[in-house]
Coordinates of C-alpha atoms in Angstrom, one line a residue:
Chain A
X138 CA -10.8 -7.6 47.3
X139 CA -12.0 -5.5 45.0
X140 CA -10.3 -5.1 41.5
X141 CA -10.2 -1.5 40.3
X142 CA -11.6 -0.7 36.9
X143 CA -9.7 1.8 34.8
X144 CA -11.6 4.3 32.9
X145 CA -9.8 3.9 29.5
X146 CA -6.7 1.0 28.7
X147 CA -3.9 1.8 26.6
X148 CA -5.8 -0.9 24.5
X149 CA -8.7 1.6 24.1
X150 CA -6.4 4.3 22.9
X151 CA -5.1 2.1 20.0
X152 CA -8.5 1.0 19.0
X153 CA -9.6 4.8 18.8
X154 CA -6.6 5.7 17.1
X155 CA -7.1 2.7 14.4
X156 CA -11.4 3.9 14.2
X157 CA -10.6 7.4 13.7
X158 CA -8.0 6.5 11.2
X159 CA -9.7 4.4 9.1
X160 CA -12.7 6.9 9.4
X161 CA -11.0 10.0 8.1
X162 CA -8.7 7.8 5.5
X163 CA -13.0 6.9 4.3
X164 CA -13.9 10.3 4.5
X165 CA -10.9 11.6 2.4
X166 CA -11.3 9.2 -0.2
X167 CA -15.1 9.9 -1.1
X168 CA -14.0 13.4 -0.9
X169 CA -11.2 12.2 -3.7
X170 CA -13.6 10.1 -5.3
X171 CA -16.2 13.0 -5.9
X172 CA -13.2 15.6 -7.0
X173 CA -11.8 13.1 -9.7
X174 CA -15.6 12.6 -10.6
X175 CA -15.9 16.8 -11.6
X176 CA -12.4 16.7 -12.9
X177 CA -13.0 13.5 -15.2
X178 CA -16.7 14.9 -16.6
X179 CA -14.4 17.6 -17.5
X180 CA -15.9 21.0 -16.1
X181 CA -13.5 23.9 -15.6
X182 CA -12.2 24.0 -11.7
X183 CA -12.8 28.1 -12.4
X184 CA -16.6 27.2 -13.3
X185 CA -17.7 24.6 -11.3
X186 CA -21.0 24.9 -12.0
X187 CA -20.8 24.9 -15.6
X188 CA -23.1 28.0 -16.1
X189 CA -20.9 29.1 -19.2
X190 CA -22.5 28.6 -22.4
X191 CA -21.1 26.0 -24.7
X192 CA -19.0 27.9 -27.8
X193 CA -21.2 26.0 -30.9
X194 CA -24.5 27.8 -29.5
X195 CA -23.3 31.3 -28.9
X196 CA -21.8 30.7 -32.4
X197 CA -25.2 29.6 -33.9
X198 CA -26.9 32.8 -32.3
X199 CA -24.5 34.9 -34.1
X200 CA -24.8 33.2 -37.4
X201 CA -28.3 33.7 -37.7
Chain B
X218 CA -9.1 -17.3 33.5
X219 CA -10.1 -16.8 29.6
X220 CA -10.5 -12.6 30.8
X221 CA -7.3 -12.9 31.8
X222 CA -5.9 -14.1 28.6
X223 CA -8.3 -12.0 26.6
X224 CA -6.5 -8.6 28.4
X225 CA -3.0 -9.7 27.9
X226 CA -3.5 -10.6 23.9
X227 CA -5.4 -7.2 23.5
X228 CA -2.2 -5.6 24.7
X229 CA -0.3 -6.4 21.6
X230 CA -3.5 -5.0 19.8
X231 CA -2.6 -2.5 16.6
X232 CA -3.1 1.0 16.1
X233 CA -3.6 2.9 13.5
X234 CA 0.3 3.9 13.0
X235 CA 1.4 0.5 12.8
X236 CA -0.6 -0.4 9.9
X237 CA 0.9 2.9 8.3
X238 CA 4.1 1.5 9.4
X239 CA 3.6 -1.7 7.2
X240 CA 3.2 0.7 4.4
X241 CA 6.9 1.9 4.4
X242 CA 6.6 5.5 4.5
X243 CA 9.9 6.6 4.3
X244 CA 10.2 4.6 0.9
X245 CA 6.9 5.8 -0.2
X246 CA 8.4 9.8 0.3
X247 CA 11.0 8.6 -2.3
X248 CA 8.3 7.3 -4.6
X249 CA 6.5 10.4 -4.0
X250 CA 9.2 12.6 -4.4
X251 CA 10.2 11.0 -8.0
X252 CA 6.7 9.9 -9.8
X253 CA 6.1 13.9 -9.2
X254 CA 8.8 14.4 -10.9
X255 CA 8.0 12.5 -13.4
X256 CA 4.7 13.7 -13.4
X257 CA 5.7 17.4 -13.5
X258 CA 8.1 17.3 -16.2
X259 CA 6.1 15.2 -19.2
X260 CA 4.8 17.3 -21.6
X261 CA 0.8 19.0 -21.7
X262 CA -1.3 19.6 -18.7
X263 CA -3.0 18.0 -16.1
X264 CA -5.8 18.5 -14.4
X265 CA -4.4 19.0 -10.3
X266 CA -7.3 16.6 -8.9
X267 CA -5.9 14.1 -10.9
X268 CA -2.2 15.1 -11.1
X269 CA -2.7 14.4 -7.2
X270 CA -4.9 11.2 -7.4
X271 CA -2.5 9.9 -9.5
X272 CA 0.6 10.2 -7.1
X273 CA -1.7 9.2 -4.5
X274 CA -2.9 6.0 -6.2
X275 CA 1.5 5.2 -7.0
X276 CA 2.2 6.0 -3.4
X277 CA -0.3 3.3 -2.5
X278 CA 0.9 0.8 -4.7
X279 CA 4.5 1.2 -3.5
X280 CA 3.3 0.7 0.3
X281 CA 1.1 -1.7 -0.8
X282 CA 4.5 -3.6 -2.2
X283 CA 6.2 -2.7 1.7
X284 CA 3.4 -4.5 3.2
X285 CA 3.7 -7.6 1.0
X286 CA 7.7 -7.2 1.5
X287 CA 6.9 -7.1 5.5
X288 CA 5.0 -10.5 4.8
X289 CA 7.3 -12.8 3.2
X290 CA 10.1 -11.4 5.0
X291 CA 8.9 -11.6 8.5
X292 CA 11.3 -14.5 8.9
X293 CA 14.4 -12.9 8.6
X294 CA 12.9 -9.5 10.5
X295 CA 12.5 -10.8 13.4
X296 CA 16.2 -11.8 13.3
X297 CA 17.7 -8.2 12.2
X298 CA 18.3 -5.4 15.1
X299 CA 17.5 -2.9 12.5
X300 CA 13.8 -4.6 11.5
X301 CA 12.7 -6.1 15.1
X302 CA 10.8 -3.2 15.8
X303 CA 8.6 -3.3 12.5
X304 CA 4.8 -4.0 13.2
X305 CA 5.5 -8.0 12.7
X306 CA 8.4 -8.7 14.7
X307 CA 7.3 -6.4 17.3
X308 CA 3.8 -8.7 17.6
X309 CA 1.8 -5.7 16.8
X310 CA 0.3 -7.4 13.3
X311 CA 0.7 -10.9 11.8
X312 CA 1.9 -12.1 8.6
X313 CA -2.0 -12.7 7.8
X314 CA -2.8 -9.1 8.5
X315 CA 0.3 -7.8 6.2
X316 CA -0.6 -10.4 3.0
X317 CA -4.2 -8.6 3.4
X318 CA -3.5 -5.2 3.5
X319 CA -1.0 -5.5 1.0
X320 CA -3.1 -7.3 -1.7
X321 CA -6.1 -5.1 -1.3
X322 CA -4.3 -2.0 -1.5
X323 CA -2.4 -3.2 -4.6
X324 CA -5.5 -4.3 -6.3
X325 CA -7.1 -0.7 -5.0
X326 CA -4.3 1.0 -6.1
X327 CA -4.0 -0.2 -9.8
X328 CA -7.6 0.0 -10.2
X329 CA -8.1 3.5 -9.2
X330 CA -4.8 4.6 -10.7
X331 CA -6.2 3.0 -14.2
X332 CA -9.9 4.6 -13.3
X333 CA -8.1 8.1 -12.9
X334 CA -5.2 8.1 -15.4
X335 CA -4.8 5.3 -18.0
X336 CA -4.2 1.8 -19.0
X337 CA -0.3 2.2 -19.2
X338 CA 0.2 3.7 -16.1
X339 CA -2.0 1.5 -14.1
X340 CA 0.1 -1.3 -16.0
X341 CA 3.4 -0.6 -15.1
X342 CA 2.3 0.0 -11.5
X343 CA 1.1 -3.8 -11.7
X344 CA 4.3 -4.6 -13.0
X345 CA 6.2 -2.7 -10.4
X346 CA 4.9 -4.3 -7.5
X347 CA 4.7 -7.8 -8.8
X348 CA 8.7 -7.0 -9.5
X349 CA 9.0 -6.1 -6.3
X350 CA 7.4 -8.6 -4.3
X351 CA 7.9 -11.7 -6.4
X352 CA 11.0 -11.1 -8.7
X353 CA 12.9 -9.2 -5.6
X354 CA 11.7 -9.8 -2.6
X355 CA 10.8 -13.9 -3.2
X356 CA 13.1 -15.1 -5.6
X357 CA 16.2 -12.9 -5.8
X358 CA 17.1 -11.1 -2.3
X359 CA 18.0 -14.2 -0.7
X360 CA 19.8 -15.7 -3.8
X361 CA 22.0 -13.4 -5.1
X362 CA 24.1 -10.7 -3.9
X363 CA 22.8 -8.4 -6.8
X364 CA 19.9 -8.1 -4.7
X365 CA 20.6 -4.6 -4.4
X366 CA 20.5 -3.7 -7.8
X367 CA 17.3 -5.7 -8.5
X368 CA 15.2 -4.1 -5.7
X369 CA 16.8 -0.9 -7.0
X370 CA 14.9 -1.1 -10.2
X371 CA 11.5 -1.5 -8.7
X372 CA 12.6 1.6 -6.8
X373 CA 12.9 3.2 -9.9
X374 CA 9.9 2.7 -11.5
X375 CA 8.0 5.8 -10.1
X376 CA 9.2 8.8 -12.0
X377 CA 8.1 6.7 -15.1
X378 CA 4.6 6.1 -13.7
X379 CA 4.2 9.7 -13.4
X380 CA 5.0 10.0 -16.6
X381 CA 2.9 7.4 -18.4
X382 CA -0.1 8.7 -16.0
X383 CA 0.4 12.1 -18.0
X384 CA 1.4 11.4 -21.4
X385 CA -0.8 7.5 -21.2
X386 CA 2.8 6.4 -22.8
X387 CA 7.0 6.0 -22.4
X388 CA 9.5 7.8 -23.7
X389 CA 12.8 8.3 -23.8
X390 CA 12.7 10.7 -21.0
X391 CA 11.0 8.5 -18.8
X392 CA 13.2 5.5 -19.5
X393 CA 16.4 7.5 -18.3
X394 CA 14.5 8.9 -15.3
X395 CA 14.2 5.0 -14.5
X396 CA 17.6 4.7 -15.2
X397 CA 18.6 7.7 -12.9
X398 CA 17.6 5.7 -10.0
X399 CA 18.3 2.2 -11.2
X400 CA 21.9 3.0 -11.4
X401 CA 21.9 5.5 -8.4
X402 CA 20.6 3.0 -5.8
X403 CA 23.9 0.5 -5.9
X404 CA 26.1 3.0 -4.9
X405 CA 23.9 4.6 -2.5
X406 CA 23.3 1.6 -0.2
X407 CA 26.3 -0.1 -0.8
X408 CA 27.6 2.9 1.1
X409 CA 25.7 2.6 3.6
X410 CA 26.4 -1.4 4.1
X411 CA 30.2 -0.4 4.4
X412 CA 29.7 1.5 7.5
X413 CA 26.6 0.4 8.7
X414 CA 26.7 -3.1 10.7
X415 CA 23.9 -5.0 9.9
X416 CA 23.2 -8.4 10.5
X417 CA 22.2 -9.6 6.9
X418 CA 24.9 -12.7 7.6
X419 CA 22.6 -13.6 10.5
X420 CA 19.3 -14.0 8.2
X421 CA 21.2 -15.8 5.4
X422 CA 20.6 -12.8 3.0
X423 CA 23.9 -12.3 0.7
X424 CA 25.0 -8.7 0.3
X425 CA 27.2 -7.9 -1.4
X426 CA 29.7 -6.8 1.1
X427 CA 29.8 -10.4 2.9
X428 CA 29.7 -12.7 -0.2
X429 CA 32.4 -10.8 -2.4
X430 CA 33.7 -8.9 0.5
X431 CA 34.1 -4.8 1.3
X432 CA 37.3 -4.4 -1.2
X433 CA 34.8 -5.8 -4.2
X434 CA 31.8 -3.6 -2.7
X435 CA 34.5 -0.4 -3.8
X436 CA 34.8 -1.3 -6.8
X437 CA 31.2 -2.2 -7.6
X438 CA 30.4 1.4 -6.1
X439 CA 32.6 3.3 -8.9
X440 CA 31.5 1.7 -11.6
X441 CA 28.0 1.9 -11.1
X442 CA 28.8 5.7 -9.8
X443 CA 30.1 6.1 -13.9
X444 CA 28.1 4.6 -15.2
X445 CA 25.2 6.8 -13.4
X446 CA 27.6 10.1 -14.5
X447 CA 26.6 8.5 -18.1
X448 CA 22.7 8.2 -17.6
X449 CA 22.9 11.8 -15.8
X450 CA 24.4 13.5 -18.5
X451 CA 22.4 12.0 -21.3
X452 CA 19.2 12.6 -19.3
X453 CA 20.1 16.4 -20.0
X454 CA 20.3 16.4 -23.4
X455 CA 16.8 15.4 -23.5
X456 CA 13.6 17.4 -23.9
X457 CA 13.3 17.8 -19.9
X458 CA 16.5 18.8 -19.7
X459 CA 18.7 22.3 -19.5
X460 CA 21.4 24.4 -18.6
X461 CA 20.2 24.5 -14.6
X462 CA 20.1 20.5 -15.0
X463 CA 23.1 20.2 -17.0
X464 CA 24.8 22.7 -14.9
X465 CA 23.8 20.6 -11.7
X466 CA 24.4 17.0 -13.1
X467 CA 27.9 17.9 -14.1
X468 CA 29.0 19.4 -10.8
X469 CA 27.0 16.3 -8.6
X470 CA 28.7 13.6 -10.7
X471 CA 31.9 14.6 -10.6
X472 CA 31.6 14.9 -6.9
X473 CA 30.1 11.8 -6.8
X474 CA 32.8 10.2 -8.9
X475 CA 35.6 11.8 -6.9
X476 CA 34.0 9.9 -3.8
X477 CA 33.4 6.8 -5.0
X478 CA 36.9 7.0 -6.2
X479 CA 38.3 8.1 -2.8
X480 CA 36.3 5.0 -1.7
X481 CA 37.8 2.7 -3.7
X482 CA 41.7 3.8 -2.5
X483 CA 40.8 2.9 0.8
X484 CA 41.1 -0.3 2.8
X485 CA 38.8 -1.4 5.9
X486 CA 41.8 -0.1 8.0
X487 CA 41.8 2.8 6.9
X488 CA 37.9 3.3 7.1
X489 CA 37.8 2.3 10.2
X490 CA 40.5 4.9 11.5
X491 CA 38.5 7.5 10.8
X492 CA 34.9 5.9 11.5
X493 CA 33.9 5.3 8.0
X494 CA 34.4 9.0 7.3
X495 CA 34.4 9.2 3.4
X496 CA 31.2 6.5 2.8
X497 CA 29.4 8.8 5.4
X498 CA 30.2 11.6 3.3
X499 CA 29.4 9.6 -0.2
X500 CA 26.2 8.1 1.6
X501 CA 25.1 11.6 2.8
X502 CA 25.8 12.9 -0.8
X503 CA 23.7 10.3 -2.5
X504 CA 20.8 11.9 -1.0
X505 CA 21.2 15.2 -2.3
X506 CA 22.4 13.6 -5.6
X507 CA 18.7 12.4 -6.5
X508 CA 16.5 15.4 -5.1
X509 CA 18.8 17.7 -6.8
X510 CA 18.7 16.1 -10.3
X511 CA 15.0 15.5 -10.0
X512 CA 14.6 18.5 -8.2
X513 CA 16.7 20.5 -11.2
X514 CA 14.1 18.8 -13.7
X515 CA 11.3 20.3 -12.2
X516 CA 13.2 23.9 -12.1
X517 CA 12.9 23.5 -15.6
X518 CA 9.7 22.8 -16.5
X519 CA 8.6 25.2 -14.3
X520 CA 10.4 28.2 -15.8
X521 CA 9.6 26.6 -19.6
X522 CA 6.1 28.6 -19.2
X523 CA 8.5 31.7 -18.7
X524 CA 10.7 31.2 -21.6
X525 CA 13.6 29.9 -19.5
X526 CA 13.7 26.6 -18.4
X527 CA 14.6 23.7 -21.2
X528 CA 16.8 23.8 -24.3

């Protein structure tokens, strides 16, 4: 007598569930890790590429 | 005969929500709720990325304590209606699972709070989960009926987390924000143990209401209820505070102690009669007692920038 084989167990369910959890919870903390990186090096969130001059040399071109 | 026994093992295999479910989340929206408070109303600016690591990094480190509290306490779970269903009892996870999650998301937790914050912060986070899982949940929750009180204070050690994670120190401030919650978690679940029936008696576990008995549970509920109308009120005059706190604190207290005092003039009969009528009402009032004074505190530092929040 053949035993039927079932496409996906309830036990497959949890095990995707606990994959896709841990997966996004590592996703969302290198995501974190990189935003407190910017935030800690201490560039302006309104210039995140830093392409504003820093004060001392504008001040220095003025001087002279 | 081994596949067989394989299949049926799996079955009690975990998923993702029940390791979420070690974590507490219901406690960890109150921690939430009150290190942003805490957070919010300290004086200077923050940086958001970090403002939200931080609270992040707290929230951790309180589930990380519920997991460690799930641990040693699996004993008397399994013997309480009310905690069969967590992820231990229920077979989902064992005690060796909880004890490993719960260390490594301590130690991930301080660390990170330390790597994004500071030194103090990260410190009394330690602190607050060591207080919580060996002071409270070890030693003193099956010892003494002050149990309640002693977890309380590791409840309240949030709102001054936040604080020292945006000011790297402690103030006054913060210390009355701690004791805001301290002093408003006796009343709030002795409440709730004189009309809830829980089966603490079962696991050995002395509250308050079985070792000293309902009548002494009233009482105990007013005087902490004044003495929290104290810490409220004082907690206003302070830099955080204001006339929308002030103005809120002295309405919510004396509500609060008007039920605790019609608590106290009634007897078990009388409770009964009407199905535990006024501790529902006190119980129910509890919760809005602590997200509107915290709630109040952010108002005002939120209007400050506006020239109308603060003193």
């Amino acid at each position: 007598m053949a035993t039927r084989i079932r496409a996906e167990h309830e036990l497959h369910r949890r095990r995707l569930s606990r994959n896709v959890g841990l997966g996004v919870t590592l996703v969302l903390f290198v995501v974190l890790v990189y935003g407190l990186t910017i935030a800690k090096l201490g560039t302006d969130p309104t210039d995140a590429l830093g392409i504003t001059p820093p004060p001392a040399a504008t001040d220095g071109e003025g001087g002279q | 005969m081994t596949e067989t026994t394989s299949v049926f093992d799996s079955d009690r295999e975990a998923g993702f929500g029940d390791y979420v479910a070690l974590l507490k989340p219901r406690v960890m929206a109150l921690v939430v709720f009150t290190a942003v408070a805490g957070l919010v109303v300290a004086p200077g600016s923050m940086n958001p990325i970090i403002a939200f690591a931080a609270i992040l990094f707290i929230a951790l480190g309180g589930g990380a304590s519920g997991a460690l509290n799930m641990w040693w306490d699996a004993d008397i779970d399994r013997l309480m209606r009310r905690t069969q269903k967590r992820p231990i009892p229920s077979g989902k996870l064992t005690e060796g699972d909880a004890l490993a999650l719960g260390v490594a998301l301590s130690f991930f937790a301080v660390v990170m709070l330390f790597l994004a914050t500071n030194l103090v912060a990260a410190g009394l986070l330690a602190f607050t989960i060591f207080f919580y899982v060996v002071i409270y949940t070890m030693w003193l929750k099956r010892t003494t009926p002050q149990n309640i009180v002693i977890g309380g204070a590791a409840g309240a050690f949030p709102p001054m987390i936040g604080w020292a994670a945006a000011t790297g120190g402690i103030s006054v401030e913060a210390v009355l924000m701690f004791a805001l919650t301290f002093a408003w978690t006796p009343p709030h679940f002795w409440a709730l143990a004189l009309f809830v029936k829980d089966d603490y008696a079962n696991a050995h576990v002395p509250m308050l209401t079985v070792t000293h008995g309902r009548d002494a549970t009233r009482k105990h509920i007013l005087v902490y209820t004044l003495a929290l109308a104290v810490v409220a009120l004082a907690l206003g005059l302070t830099s955080v505070g204001g006339p929308i706190y002030m103005a809120v604190a002295v309405v919510m207290n004396g509500w609060f102690i008007l039920g605790a005092i019609r608590i106290l003039r009634r007897d078990d009969a009388a409770s009964h009669a009407d199905k535990h009528l006024a501790e529902r009402k006190f119980f129910k009032l509890s919760l809005y007692y602590l997200f509107l004074h915290f709630g109040a505190l952010m108002l005002e530092a939120g209007l400050a920038p506006y020239g109308l929040g603060g003193w």
